[in-house]
Short mmCIF file of C-alpha atoms and ligand atoms in Angstrom, two decimals:
data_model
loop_
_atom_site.label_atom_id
_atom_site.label_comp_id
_atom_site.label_asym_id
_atom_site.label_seq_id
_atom_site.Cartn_x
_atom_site.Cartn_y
_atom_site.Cartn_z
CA UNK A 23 86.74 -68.47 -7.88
CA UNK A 24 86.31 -66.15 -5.13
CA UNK A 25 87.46 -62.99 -5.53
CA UNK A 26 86.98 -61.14 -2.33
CA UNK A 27 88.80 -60.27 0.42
CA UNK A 28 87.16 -61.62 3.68
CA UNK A 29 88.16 -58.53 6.17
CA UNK A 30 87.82 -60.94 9.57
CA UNK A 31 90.63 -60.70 11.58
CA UNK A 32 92.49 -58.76 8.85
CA UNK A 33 95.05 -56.09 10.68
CA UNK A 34 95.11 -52.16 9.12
CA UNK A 35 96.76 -49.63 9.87
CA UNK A 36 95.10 -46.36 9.03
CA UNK A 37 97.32 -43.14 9.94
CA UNK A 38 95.36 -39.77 10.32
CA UNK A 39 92.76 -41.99 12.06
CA UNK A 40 91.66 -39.98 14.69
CA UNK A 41 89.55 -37.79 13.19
CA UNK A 42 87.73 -36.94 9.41
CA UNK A 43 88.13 -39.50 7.09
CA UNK A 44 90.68 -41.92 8.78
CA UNK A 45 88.55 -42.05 11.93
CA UNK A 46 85.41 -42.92 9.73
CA UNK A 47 87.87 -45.89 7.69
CA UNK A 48 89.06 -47.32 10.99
CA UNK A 49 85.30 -47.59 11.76
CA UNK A 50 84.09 -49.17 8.56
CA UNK A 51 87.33 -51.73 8.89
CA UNK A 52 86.24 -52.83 12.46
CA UNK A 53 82.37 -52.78 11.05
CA UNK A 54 84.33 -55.57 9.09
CA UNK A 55 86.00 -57.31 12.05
CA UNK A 56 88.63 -56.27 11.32
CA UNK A 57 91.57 -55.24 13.79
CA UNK A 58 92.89 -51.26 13.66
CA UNK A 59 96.08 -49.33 14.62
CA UNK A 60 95.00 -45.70 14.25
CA UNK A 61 98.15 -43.66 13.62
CA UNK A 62 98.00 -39.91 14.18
CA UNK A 63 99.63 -37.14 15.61
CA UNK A 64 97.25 -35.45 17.20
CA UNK A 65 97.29 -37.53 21.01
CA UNK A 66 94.24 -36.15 22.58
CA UNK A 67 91.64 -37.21 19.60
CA UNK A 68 93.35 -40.19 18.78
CA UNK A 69 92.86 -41.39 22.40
CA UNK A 70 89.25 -39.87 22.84
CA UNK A 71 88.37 -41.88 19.14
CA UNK A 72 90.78 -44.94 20.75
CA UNK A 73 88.28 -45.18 23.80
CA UNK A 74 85.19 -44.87 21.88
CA UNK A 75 86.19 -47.56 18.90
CA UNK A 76 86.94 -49.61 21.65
CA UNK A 77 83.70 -49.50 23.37
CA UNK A 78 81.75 -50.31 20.37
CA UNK A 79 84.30 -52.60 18.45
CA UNK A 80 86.55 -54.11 21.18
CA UNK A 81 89.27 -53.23 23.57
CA UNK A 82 91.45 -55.77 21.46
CA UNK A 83 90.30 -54.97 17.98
CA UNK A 84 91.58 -51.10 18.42
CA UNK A 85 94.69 -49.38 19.26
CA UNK A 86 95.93 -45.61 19.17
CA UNK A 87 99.51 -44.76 18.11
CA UNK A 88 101.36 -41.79 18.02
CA UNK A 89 102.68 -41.09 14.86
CA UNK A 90 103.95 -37.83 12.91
CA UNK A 91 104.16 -39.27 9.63
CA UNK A 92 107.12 -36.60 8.58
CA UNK A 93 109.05 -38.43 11.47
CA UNK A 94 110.64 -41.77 10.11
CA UNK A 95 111.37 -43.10 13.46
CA UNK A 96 108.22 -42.26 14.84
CA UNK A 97 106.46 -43.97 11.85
CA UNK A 98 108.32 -46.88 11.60
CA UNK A 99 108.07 -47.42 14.91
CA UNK A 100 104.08 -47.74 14.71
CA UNK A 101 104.77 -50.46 12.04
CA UNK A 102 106.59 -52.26 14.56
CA UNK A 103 103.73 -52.10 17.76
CA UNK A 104 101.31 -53.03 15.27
CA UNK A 105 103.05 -56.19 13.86
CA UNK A 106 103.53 -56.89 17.74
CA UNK A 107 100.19 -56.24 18.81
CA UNK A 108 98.05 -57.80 16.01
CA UNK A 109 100.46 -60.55 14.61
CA UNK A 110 100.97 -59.39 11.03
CA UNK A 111 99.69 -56.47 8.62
CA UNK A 112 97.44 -56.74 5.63
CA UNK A 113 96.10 -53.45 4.83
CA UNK A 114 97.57 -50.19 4.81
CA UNK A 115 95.61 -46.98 4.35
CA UNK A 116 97.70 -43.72 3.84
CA UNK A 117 95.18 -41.00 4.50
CA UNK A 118 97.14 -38.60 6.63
CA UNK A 119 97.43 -35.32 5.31
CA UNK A 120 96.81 -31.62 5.53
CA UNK A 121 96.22 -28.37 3.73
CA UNK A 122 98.07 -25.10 3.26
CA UNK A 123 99.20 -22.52 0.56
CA UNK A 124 100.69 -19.89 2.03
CA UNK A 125 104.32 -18.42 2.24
CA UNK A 126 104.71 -19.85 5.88
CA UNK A 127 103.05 -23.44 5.41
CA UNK A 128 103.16 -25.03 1.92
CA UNK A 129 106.65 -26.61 2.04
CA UNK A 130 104.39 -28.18 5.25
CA UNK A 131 101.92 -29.78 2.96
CA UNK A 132 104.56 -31.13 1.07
CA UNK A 133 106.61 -32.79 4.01
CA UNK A 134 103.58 -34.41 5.64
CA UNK A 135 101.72 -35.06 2.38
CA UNK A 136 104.17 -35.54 -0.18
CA UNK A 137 106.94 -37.11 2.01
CA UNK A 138 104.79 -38.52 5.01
CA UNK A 139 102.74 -40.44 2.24
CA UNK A 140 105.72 -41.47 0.60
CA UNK A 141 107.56 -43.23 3.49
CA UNK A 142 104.20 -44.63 4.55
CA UNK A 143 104.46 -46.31 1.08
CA UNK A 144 107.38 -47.06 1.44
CA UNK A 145 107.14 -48.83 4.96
CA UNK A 146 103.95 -50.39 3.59
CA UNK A 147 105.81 -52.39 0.72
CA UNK A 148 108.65 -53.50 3.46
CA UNK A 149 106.00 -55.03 5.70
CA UNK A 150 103.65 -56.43 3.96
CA UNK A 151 106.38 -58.05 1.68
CA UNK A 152 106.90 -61.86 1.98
CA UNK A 153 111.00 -61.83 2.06
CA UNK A 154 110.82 -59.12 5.08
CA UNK A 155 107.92 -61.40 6.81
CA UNK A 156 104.73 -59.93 5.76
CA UNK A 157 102.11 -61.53 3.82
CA UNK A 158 100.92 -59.50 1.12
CA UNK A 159 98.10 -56.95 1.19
CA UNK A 160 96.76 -54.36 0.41
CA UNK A 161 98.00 -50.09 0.16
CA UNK A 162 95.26 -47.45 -0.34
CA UNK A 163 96.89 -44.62 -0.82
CA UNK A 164 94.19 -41.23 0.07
CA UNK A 165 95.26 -38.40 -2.63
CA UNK A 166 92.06 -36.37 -4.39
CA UNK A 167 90.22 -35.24 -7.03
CA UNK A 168 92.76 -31.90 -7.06
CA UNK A 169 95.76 -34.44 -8.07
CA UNK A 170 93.82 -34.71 -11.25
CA UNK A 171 91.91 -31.93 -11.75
CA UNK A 172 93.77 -28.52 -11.66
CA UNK A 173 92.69 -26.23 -8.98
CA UNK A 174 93.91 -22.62 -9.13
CA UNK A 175 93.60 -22.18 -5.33
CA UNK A 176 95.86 -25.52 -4.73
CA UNK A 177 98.53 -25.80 -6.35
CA UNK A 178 100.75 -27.21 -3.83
CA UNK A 179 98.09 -29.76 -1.76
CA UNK A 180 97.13 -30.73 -5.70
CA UNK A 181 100.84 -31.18 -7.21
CA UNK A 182 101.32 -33.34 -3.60
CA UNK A 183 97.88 -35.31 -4.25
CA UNK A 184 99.21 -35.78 -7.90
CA UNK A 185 102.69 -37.29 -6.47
CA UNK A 186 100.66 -39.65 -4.72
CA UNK A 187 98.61 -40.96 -7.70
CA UNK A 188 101.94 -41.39 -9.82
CA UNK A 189 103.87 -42.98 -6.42
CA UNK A 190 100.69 -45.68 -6.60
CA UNK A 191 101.41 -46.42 -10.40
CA UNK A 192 104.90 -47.02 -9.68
CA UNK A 193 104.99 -49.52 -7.41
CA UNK A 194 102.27 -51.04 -9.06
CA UNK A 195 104.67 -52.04 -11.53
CA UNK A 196 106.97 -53.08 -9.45
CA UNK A 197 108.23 -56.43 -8.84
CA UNK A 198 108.09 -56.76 -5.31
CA UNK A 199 104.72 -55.90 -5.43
CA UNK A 200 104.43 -58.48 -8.06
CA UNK A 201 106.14 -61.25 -5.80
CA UNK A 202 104.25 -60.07 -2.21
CA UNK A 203 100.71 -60.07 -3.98
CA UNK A 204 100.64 -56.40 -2.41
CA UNK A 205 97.17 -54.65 -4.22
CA UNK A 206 98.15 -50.66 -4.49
CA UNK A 207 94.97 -48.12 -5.07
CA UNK A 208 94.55 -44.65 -4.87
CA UNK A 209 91.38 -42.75 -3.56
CA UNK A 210 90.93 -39.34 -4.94
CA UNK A 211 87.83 -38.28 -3.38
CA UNK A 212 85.93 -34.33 -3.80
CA UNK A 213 84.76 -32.66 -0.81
CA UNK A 214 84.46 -34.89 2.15
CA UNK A 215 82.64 -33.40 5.14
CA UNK A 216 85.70 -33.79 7.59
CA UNK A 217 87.12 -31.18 9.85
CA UNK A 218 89.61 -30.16 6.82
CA UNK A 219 86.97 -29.51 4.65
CA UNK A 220 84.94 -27.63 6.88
CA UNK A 221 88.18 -24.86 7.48
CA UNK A 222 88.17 -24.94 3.57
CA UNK A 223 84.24 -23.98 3.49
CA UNK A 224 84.73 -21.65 6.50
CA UNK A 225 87.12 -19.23 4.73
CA UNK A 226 89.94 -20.79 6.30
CA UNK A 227 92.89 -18.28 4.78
CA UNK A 228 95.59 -20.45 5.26
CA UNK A 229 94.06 -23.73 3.42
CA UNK A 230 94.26 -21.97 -0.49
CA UNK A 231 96.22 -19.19 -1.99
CA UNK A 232 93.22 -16.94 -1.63
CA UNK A 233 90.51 -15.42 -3.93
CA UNK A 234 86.96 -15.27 -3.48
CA UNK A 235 84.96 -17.13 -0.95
CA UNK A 236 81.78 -16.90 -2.85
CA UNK A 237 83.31 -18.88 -5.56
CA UNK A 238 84.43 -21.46 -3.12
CA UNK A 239 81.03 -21.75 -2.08
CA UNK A 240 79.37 -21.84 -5.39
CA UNK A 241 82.26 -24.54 -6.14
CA UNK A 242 81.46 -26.63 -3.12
CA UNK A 243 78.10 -26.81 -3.74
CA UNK A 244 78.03 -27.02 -7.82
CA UNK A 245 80.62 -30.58 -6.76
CA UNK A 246 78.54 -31.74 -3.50
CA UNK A 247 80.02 -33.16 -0.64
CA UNK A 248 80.33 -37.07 0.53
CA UNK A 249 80.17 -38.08 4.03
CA UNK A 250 82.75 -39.95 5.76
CA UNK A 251 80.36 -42.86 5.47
CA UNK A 252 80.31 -42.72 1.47
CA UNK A 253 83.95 -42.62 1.20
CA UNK A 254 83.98 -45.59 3.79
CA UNK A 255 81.83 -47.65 1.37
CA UNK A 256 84.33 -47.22 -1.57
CA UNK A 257 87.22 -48.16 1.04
CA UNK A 258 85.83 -50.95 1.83
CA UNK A 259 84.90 -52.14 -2.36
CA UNK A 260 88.58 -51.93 -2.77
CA UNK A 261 89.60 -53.67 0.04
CA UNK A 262 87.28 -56.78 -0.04
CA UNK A 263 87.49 -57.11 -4.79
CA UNK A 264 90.45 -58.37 -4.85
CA UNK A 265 90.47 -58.24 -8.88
CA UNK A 266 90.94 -53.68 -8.08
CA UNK A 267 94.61 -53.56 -8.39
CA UNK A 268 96.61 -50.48 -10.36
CA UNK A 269 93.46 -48.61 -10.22
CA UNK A 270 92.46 -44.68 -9.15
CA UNK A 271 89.31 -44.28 -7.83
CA UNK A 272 87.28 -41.03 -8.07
CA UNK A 273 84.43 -40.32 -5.26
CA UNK A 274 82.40 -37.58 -5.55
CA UNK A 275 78.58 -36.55 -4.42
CA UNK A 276 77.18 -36.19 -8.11
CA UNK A 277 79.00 -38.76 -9.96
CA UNK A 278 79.39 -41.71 -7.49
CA UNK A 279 82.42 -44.15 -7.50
CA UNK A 280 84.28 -44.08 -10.89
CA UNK A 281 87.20 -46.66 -11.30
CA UNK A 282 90.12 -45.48 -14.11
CA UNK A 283 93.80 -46.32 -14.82
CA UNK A 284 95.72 -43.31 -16.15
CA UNK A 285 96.81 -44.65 -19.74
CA UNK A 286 100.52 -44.98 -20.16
CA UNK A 287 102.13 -44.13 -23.55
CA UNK A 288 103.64 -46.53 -26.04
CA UNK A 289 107.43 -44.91 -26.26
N1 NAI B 12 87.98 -33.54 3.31
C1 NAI B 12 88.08 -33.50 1.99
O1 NAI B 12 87.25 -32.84 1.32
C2 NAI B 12 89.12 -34.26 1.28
C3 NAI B 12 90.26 -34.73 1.94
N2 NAI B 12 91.18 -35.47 1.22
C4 NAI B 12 92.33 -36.05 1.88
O2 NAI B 12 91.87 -37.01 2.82
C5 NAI B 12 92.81 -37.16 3.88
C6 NAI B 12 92.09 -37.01 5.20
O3 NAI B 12 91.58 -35.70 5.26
P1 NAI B 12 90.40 -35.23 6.22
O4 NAI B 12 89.85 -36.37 6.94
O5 NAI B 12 89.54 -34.37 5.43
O6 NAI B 12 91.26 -34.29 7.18
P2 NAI B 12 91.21 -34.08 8.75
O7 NAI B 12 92.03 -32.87 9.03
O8 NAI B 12 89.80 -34.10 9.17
O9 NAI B 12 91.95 -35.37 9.30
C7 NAI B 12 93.31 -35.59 9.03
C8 NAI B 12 93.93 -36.33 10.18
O10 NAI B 12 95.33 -36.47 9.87
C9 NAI B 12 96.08 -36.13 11.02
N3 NAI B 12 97.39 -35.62 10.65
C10 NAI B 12 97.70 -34.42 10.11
N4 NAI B 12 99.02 -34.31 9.96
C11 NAI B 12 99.56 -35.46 10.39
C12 NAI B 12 100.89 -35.94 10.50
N5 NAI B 12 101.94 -35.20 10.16
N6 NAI B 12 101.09 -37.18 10.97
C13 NAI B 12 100.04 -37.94 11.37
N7 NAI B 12 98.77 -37.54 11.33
C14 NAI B 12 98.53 -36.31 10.83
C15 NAI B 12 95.24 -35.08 11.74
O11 NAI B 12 95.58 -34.97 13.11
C16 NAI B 12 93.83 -35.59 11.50
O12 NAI B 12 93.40 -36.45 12.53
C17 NAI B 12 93.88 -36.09 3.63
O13 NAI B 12 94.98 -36.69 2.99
C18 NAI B 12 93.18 -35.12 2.70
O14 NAI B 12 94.09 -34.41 1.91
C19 NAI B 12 91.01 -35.77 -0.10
C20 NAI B 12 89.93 -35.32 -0.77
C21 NAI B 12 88.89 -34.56 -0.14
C1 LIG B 13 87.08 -31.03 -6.96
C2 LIG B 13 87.94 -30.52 -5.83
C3 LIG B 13 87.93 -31.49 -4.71
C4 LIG B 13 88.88 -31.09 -3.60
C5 LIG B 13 88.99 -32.24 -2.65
C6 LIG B 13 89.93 -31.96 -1.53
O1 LIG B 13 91.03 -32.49 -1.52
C7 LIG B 13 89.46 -31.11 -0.50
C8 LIG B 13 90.23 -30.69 0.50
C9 LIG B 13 89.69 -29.81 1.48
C10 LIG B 13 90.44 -28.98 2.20
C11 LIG B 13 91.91 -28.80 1.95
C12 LIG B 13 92.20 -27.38 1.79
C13 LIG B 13 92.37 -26.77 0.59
C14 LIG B 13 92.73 -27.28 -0.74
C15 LIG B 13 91.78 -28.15 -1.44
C16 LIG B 13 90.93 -27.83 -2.44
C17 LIG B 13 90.70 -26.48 -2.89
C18 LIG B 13 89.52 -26.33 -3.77
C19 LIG B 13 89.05 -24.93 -3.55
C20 LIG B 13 88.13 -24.44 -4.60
O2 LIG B 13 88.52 -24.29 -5.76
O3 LIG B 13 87.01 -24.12 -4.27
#
């Protein structure tokens, strides 16, 4: 039987699209054919990265919408013009998030990536559900390799990235994802070259709770770092195998693509 998921005509909506990661996902998705709402809250590079998707891909196969993901209104609401403007969704990538340890911005991280990423789940199971008129799908949920692997200068963007992984697992489980046929996987990627990652290797102050810059460095480059077209490429293997289901997927420059389920205890 065929197990892959033919990405033609398939409708995602990506949020933090406009730029880094999201903008090079939207990309590999139309590469695809398939059709892309990029959701972000930054207006001005989410129009410029509109206008140039379009060019290349399509005025119809792209659209831009504003969307703070810590706003539920404002999020929902790009559910809505995307189920208007494509006819359905089928694939919903969660990637928008941010970093920041300090006194003045960590409770930020956890709004947008904690709570954002929640109630993107959360509007992702609604809509792609068969009772509420969806047709199944697929949720990739973008946490990283610092919601596994403890990171002394992260805490916060790590305990957030490690809420994400467990979210995934639960609705895994769950029975509506059961009856919908709604896949749920969770990226955790290493360094990415993105604009994030580049205020990280800069000395960006406000991205960790400090220490020394030349460990960062030796870090960075002792782990390596993908491009946005690397990441893309294990994007797209979860999308299209339809047997990856439940699973976590590590990316990093050294060690490749490296599928795992976190093992559950026997109680
Ligand atoms: N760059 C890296 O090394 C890694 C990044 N990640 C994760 O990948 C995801 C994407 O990160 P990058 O592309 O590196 O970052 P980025 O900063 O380059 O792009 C993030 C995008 O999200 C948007 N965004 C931020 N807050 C938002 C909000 N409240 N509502 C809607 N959009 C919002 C930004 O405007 C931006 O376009 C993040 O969740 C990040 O934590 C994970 C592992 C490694
Ligand atoms: C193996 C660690 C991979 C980290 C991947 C990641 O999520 C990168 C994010 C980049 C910028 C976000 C800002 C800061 C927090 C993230 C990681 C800190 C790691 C710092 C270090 O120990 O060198």
């Amino acid at each position: 039987m065929d197990r892959r998921m033919h990405l033609v005509g398939k409708v995602a909506l990506v949020t933090g699209g406009a730029s880094g990661m999201g903008c090079g996902f939207a990309e590999a998705l139309l590469k695809a054919a398939a059709k892309v709402c990029i959701a972000d809250i930054n207006v001005e590079t989410g129009v410029a990265t509109e206008s140039d998707l379009r060019q290349q891909y399509g005025h119809e196969n792209v659209m831009f919408s504003k969307c703070n993901i810590t706003s539920a209104t404002e999020f929902e609401a790009v559910f809505k013009r995307t189920k208007e403007a494509f006819g359905g969704i089928d694939i919903v990538v969660n990637n928008a998030g941010i970093g920041g340890e300090t006194d003045e911005n960590w409770e930020q991280t956890v709004d947008v990536n904690m709570k954002g990423t929640l109630r993107g789940l959360r509007l992702a199971m609604y809509y792609l559900s068969v009772e509420h008129g969806g047709r199944g799908g697929c949720i990739v949920n973008v946490a990283s390799m610092t919601g596994l692997n403890p990171n002394p200068l992260s805490p916060v963007y790590g305990c957030t990235k490690a809420g994400i992984i467990h979210a995934t697992r639960c609705y895994v489980v769950s029975e509506a994802a059961k009856k919908s046929n709604i896949r749920l996987n969770v990226l955790c990627p290493a360094f990415v070259d993105t604009p994030m990652f580049r205020r990280l290797a800069a000395g960006d102050a406000t991205q960790t709770i400090g220490g020394d810059q030349t460990a960062v460095t030796a870090f960075i480059e002792r782990i390596g770092v993908l491009s946005t077209e690397e990441v893309s490429v294990a994007l797209i293997d979860i999308l299209t195998d339809e047997t990856r289901n439940g699973l976590i997927l590590r990316c990093a420059k050294k060690t490749g693509n490296v599928y795992s389920t976190l093992t559950v205890q026997d109680v």
